[in-house]
CSV table of C-alpha atoms in Angstrom, one decimal:
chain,number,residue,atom,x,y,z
Y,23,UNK,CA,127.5,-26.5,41.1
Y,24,UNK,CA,128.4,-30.1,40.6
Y,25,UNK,CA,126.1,-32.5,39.4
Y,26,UNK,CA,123.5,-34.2,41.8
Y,27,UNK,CA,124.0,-37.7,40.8
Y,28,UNK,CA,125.6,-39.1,37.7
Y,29,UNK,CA,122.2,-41.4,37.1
Y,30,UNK,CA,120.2,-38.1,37.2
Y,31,UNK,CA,121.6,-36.8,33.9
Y,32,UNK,CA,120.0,-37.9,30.5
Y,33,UNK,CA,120.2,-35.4,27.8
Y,34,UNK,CA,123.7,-33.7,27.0
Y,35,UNK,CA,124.7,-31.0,24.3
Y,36,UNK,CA,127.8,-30.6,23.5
Y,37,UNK,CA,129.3,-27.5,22.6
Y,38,UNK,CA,132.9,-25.7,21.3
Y,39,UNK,CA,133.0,-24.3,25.0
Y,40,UNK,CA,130.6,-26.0,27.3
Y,41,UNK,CA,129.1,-28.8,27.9
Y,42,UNK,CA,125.1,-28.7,28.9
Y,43,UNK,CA,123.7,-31.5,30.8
Y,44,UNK,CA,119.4,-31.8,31.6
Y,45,UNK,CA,119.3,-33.6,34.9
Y,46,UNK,CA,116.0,-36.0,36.1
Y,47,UNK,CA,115.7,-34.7,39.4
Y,48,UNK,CA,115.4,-30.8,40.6
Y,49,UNK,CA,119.1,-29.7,39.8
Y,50,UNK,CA,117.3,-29.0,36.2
Y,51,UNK,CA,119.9,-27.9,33.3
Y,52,UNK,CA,123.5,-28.0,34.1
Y,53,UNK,CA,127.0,-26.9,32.2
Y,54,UNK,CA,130.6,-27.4,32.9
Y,55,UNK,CA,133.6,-25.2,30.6
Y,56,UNK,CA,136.2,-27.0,31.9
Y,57,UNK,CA,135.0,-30.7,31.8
Y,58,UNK,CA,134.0,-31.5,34.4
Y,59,UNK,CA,135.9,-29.6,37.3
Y,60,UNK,CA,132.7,-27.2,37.9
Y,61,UNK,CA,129.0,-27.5,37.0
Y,62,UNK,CA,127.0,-23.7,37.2
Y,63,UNK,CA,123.2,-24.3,37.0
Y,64,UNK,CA,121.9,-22.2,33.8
Y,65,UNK,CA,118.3,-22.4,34.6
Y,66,UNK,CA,117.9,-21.1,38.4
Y,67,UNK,CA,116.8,-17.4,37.7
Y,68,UNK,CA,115.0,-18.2,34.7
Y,69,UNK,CA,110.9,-17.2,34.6
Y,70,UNK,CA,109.4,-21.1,34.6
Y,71,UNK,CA,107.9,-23.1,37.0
Y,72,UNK,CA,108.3,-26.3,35.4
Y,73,UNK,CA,110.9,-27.9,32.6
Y,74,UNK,CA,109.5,-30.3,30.9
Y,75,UNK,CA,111.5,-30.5,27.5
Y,76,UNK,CA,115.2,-29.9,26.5
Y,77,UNK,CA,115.6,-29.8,22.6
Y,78,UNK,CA,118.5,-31.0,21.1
Y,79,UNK,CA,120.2,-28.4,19.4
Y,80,UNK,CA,120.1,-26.8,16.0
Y,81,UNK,CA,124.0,-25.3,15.2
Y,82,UNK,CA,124.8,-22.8,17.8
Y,83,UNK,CA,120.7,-22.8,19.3
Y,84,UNK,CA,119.0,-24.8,22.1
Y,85,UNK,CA,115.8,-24.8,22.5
Y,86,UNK,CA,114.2,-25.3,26.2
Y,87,UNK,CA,110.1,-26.1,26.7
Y,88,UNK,CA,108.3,-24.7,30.3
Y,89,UNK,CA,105.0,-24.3,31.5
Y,90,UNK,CA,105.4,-20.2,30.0
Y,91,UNK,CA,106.4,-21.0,26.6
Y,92,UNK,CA,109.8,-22.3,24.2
Y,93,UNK,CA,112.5,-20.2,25.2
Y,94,UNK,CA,116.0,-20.2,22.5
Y,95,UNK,CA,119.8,-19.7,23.4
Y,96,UNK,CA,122.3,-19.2,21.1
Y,97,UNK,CA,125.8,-18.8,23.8
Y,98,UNK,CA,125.2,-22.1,25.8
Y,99,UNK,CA,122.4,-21.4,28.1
Y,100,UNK,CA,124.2,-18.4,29.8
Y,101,UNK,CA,120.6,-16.4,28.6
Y,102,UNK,CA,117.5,-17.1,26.7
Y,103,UNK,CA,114.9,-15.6,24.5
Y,104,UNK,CA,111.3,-16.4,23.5
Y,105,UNK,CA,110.5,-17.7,20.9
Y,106,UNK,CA,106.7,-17.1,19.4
Y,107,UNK,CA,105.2,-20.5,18.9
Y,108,UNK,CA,101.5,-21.2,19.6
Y,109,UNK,CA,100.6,-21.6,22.4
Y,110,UNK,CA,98.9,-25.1,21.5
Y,111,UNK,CA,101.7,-26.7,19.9
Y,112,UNK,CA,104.4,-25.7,22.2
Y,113,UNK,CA,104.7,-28.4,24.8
Y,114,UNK,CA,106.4,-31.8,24.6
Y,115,UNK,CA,109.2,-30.6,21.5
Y,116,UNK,CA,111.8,-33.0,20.3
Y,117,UNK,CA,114.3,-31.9,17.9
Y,118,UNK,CA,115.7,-29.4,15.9
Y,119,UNK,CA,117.3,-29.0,13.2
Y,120,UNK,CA,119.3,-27.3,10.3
Y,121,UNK,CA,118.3,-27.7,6.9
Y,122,UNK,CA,118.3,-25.7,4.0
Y,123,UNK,CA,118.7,-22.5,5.7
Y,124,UNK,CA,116.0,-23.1,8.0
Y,125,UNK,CA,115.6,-24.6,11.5
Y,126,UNK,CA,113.4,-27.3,11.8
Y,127,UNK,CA,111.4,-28.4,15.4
Y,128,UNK,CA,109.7,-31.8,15.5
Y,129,UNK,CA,106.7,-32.6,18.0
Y,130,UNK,CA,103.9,-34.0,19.6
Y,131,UNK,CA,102.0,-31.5,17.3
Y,132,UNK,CA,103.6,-32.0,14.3
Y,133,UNK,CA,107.4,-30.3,12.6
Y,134,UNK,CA,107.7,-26.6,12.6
Y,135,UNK,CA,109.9,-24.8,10.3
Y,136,UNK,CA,111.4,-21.2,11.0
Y,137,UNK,CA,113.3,-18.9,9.0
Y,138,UNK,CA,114.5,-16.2,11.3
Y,139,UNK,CA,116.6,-18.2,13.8
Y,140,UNK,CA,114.1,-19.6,15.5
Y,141,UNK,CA,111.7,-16.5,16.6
Y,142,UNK,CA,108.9,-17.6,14.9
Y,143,UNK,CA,107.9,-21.1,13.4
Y,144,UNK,CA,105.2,-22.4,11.0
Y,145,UNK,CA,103.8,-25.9,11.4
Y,146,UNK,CA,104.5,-27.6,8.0
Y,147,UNK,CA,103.7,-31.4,9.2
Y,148,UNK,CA,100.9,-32.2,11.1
Y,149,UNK,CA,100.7,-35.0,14.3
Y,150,UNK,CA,96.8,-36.1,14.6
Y,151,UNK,CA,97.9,-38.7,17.5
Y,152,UNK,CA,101.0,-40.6,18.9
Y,153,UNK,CA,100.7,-42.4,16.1
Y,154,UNK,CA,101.7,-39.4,13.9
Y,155,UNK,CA,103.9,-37.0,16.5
Y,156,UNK,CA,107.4,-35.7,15.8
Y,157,UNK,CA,110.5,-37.2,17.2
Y,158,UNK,CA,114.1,-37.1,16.5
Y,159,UNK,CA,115.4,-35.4,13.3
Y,160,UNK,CA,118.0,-36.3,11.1
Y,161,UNK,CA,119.0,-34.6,7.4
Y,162,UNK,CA,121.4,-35.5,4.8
Y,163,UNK,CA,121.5,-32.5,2.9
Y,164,UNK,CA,119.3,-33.3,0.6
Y,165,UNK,CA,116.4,-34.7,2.5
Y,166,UNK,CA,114.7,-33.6,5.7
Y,167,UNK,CA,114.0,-36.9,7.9
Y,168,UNK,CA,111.6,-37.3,11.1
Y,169,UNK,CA,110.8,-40.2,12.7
Y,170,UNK,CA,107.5,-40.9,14.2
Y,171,UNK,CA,106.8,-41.8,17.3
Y,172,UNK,CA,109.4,-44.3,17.1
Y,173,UNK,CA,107.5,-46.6,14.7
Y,174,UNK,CA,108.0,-44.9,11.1
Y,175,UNK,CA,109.9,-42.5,9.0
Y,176,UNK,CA,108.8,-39.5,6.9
Y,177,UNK,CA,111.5,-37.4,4.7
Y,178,UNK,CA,111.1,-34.3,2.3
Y,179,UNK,CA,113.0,-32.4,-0.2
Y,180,UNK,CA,111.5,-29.5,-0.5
Y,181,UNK,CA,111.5,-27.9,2.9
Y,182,UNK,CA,108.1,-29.8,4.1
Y,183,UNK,CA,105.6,-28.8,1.4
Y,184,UNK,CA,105.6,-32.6,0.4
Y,185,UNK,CA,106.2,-35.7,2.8
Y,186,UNK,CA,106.7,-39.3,1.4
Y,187,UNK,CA,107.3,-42.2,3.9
Y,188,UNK,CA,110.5,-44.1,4.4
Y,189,UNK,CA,109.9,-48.0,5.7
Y,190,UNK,CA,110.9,-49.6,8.9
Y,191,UNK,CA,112.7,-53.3,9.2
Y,192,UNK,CA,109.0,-55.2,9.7
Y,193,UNK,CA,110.5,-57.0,12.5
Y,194,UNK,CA,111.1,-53.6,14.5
Y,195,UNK,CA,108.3,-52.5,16.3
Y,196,UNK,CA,110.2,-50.3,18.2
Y,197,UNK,CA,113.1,-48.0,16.8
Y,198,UNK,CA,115.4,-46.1,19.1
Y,199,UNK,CA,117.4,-44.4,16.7
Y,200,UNK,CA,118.6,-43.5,12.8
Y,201,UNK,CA,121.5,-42.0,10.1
Y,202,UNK,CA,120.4,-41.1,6.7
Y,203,UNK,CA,123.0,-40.3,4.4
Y,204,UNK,CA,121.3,-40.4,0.5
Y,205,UNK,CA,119.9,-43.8,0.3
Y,206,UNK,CA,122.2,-45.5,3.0
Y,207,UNK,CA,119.5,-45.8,6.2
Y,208,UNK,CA,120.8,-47.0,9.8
Y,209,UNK,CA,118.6,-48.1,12.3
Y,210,UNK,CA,118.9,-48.9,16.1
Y,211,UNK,CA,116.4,-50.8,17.0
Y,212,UNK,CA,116.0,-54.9,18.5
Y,213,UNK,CA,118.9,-54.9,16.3
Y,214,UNK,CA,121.0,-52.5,13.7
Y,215,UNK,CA,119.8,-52.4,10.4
Y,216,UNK,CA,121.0,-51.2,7.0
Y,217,UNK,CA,119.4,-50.2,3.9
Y,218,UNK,CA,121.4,-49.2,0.7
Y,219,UNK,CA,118.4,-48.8,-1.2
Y,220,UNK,CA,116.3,-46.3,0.9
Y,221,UNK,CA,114.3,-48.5,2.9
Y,222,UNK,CA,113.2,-50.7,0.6
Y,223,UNK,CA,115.2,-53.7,2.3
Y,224,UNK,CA,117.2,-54.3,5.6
Y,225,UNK,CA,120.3,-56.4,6.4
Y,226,UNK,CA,119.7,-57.4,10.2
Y,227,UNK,CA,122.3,-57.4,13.2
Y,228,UNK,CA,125.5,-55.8,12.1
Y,229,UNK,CA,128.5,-56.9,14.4
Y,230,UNK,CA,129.1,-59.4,17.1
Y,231,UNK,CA,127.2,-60.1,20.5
Y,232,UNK,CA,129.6,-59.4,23.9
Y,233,UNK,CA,130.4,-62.6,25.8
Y,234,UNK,CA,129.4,-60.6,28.7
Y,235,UNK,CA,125.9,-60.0,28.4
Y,236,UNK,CA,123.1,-60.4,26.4
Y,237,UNK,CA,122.2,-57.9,24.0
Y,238,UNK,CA,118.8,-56.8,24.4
Y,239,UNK,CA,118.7,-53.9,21.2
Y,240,UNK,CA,121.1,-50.8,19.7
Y,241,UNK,CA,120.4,-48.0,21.6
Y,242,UNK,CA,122.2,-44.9,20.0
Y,243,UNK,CA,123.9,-43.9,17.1
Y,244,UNK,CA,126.3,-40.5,15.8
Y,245,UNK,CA,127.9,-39.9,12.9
Y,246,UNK,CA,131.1,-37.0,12.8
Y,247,UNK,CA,131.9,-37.1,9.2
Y,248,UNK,CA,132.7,-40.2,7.3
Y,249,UNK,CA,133.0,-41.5,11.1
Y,250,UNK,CA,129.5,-42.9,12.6
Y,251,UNK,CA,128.9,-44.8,16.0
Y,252,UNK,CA,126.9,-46.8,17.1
Y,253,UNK,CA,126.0,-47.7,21.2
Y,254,UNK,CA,124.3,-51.1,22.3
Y,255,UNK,CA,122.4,-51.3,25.5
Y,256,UNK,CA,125.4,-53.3,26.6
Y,257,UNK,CA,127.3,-50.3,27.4
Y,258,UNK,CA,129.9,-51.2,24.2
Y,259,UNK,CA,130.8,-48.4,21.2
Y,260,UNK,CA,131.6,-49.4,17.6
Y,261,UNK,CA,132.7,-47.4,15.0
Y,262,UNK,CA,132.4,-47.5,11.1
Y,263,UNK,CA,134.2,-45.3,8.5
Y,264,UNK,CA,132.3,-46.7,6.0
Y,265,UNK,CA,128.6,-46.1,6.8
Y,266,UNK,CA,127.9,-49.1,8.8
Y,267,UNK,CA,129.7,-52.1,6.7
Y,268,UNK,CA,132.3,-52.9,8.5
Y,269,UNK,CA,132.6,-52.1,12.5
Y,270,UNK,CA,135.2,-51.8,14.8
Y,271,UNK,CA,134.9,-52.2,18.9
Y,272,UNK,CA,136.0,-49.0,20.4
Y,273,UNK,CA,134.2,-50.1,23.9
Y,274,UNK,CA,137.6,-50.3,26.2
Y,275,UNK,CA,137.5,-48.7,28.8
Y,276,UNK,CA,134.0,-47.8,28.7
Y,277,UNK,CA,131.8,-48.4,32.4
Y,278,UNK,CA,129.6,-51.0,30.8
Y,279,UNK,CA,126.2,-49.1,31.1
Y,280,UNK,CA,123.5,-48.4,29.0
Y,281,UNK,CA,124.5,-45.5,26.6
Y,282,UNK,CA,121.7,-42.3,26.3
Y,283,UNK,CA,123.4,-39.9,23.7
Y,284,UNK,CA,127.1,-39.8,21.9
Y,285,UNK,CA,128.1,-36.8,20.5
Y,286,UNK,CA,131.3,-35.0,18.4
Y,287,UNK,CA,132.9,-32.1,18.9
Y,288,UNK,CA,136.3,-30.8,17.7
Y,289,UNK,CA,137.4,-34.3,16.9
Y,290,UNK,CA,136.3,-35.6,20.6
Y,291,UNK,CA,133.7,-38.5,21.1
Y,292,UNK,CA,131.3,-38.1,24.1
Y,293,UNK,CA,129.3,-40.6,25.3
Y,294,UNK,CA,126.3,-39.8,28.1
Y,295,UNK,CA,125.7,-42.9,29.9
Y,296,UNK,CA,122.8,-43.8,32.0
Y,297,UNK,CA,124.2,-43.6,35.9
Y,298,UNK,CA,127.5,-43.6,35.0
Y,299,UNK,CA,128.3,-39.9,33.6
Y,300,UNK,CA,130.0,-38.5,30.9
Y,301,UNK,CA,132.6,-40.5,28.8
Y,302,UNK,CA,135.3,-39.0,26.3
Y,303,UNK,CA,137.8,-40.0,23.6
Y,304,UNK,CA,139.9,-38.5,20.9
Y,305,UNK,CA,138.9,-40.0,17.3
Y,306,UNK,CA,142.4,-40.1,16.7
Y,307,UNK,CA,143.0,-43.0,19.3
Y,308,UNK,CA,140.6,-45.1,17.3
Y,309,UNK,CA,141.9,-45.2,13.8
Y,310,UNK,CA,144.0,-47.9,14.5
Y,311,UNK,CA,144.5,-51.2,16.4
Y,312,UNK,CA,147.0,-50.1,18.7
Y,313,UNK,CA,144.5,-46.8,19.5
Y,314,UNK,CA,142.1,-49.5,20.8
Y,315,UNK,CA,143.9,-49.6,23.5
Y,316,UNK,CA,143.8,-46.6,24.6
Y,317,UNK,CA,140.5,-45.8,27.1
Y,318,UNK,CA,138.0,-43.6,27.3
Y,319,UNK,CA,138.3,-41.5,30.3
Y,320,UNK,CA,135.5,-40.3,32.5
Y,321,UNK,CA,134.8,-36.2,32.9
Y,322,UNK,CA,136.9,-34.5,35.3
Y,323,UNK,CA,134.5,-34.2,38.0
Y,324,UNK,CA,134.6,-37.1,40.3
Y,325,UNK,CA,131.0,-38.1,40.5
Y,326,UNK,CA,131.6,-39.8,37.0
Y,327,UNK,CA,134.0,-43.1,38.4
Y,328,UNK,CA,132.2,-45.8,37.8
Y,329,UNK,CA,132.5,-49.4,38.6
Y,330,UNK,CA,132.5,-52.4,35.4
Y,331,UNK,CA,131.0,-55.2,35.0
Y,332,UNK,CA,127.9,-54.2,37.3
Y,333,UNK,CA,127.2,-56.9,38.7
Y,334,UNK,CA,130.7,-58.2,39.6
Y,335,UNK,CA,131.2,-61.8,39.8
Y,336,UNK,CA,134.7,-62.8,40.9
Y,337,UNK,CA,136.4,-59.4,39.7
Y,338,UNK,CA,135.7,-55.7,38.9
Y,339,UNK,CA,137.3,-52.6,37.8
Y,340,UNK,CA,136.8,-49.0,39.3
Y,341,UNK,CA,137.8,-46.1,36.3
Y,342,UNK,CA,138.1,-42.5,37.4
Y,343,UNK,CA,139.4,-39.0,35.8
Y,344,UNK,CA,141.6,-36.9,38.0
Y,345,UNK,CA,141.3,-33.2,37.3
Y,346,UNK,CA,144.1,-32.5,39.6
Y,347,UNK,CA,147.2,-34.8,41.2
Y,348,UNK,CA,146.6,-35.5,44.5
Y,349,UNK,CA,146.0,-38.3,47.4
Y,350,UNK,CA,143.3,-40.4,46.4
Y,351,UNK,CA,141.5,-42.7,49.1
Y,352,UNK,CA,139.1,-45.6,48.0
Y,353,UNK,CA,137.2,-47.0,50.5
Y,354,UNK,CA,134.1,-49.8,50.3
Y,355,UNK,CA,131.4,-50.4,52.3
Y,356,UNK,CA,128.5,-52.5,52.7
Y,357,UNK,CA,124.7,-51.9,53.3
Y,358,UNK,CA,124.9,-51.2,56.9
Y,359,UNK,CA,127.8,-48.9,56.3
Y,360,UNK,CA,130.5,-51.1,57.2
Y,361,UNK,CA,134.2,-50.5,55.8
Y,362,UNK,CA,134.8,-53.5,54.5
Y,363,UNK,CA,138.1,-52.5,52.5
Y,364,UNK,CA,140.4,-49.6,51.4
Y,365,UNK,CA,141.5,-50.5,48.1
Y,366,UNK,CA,143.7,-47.3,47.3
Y,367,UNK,CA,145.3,-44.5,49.7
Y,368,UNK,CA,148.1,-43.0,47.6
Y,369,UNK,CA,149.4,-40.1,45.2
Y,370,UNK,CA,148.3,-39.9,41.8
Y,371,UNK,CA,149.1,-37.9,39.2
Y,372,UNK,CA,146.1,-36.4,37.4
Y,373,UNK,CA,144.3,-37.9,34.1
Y,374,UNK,CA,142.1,-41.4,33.6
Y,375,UNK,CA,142.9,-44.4,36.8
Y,376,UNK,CA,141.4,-48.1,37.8
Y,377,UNK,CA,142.1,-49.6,40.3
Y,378,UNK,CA,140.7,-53.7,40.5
Y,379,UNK,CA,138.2,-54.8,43.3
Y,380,UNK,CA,138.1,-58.5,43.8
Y,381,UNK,CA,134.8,-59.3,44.3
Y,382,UNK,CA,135.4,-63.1,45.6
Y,383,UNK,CA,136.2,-61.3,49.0
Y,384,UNK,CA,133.0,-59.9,48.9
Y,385,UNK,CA,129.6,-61.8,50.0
Y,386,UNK,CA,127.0,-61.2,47.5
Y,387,UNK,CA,124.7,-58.0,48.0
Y,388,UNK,CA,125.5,-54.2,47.2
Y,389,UNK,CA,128.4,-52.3,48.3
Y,390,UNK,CA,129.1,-48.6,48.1
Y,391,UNK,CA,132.6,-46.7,47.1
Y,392,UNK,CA,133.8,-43.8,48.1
Y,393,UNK,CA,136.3,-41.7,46.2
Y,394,UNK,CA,138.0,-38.5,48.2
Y,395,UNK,CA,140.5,-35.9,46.6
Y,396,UNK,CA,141.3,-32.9,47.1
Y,397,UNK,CA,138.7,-32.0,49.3
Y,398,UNK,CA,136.2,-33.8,47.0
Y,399,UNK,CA,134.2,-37.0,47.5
Y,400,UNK,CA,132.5,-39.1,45.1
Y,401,UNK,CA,129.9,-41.8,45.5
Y,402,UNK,CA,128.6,-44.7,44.1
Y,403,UNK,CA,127.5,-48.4,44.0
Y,404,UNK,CA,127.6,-51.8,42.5
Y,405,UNK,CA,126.4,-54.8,43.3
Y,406,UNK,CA,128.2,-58.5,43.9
Y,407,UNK,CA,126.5,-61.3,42.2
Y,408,UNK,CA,127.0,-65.2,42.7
């Protein structure tokens, strides 16, 4: 089944095959093998009453939370298994992880460390408060990292018999997200830091502010490789080849909303954004100045066009991903459900399309699109701004 809404999705997992999508509203967990074209809901005959967590995944695993216990799937949510956690400590999980042969789950009650793929788990940290819970975890190889509670950093070499505590930037009380590789540290925060010395000292914002907007904090960052991203709340992408010294805008293209996850797989970029959908790019388009120009296209399924800058002033774009050829109609309409324009009715090949609005026609307020092909419509809004 498609997709509810494209602002209803905020965790994503991507996968060699599939792509697995945990919706805010009632549609629950989501996947798509074919990007986009159709959405099956993996969670329907499952025996829950209530998701409450979906925990990013380990390798091959994901790990799902519900009101009857941690359940584990290993072929992209087509089936699950429990997994024997206490009872206690099972709600409101985070993260997991691969390191040193072992998975690793972070928490409100602490990090948990299993050894036979996840079917049973012993509690290695412990989280007294919110203060001391679990979040997202990151390792390097040599060293296990967990944030906590998006304030500090703890890291261990040794499995998590011994924790020693990393520093924060002192001006961030508030850290979204982090890379460790050795004793290189980035961190999104009010602004993206660097440490070359493991956290000892910090080099403040990293690359340049957008004309556009005002940049409010780094939301997200990935790493494939020697390649690592980084997403500001701005809706733009950079990339860095060299661990965050250099950075390159990779952002065309892109719907110009806030950013909630990027991940890598088989040398593809995909960027969840918040009510805008699912974004991809080759890695191989940006290597080089001429690749800039090539965009990032939204997911086959045509609830993910989206409409940049939002708010329009005098002009705007509308991107969308055609799964198929076709005729494509584009229609506007105000509040009261008004046409007040068509701005495409033609055939189109299939693959990535804009098409411009010009806003000056428009009197300021909020206008809806619609976008029908092939028997398929898709929805959404902006708003004009003077």
């Amino acid at each position: 089944m498609p997709i509810a809404s494209p602002d209803a999705a905020y965790m994503m997992y991507v996968s060699d095959t599939a792509i697995v999508v945990m919706t805010r509203d009632t549609t629950g967990i989501v996947r798509t093998r074919d990007r986009g074209r159709t959405w099956e809901r993996i969670t329907a005959n499952l025996p829950w009453s209530r998701l409450h967590i979906f925990v990013r995944p380990a390798g091959p695993w994901l790990f799902m939370g519900a009101d009857s216990g941690l359940y584990q799937s290993s072929d992209d949510g087509l089936t699950w298994r429990t997994t024997t956690i206490d009872e206690r400590f099972r709600h409101n999980m985070y993260c997991a992880v691969e390191y040193h042969g072992a998975l690793f789950l972070s928490g409100d009650s602490g990090v948990f460390r299993s050894t036979d793929q996840g079917r049973t788990w012993t509690r290695v940290f412990t989280g007294r408060d919110s203060q001391t819970a679990g979040r997202d975890m990151h390792s390097d190889g040599d060293r296990l990292y967990t944030m906590l509670w998006w304030r500090r950093f703890i890291r261990t070499s040794d499995d998590g018999a011994t924790w020693d505590t990393v520093l924060r930037p002192l001006r961030s009380a508030y850290i979204n997200d982090y890379l460790p590789v050795g004793d290189t540290l980035l961190i999104a925060a009010d602004s993206l830091y660097r440490s070359v010395d493991g956290g000892k000292a910090y080099s403040g914002w990293l690359f340049p502010k957008s004309p556009r907007s005002t940049i409010r904090y780094a939301n997200v960052l990935g790493r494939s490789g020697s390649a690592v991203f980084a997403l500001i709340d701005d809706g733009r992408a950079f990339r860095s080849d060299d661990f965050g010294a250099n950075w390159v805008d990779v952002s065309d293209g892109l719907p110009g909303y806030q950013p909630n996850s990027i991940q890598v797989r088989n040398d593809t970029a995909y960027i969840l954004t918040y009510q805008a959908g699912i974004w991809y790019r080759p890695l191989s388009e940006m290597l080089s100045p001429a690749g800039l120009r090539n965009v990032w296209a939204g997911l086959a399924a045509p609830q993910h066009a989206a409409v940049w800058p939002n708010p329009a002033h005098t002009s705007a774009t509308l991107g969308y991903h055609l799964a198929q050829g076709g005729q494509v109609r584009i229609e506007l309409y105000d509040l009261l459900q008004r046409r007040c324009a068509t701005l495409l009715d033609e055939v189109q090949d299939a693959g990535a399309h804009t098409v411009a609005i010009d806003a000056r026609a428009l009197a300021a307020g909020t206008y809806f699109y619609t976008l029908t092909t092939g028997g398929r419509v898709a929805n959404g809004r902006f708003v004009v701004a003077r």
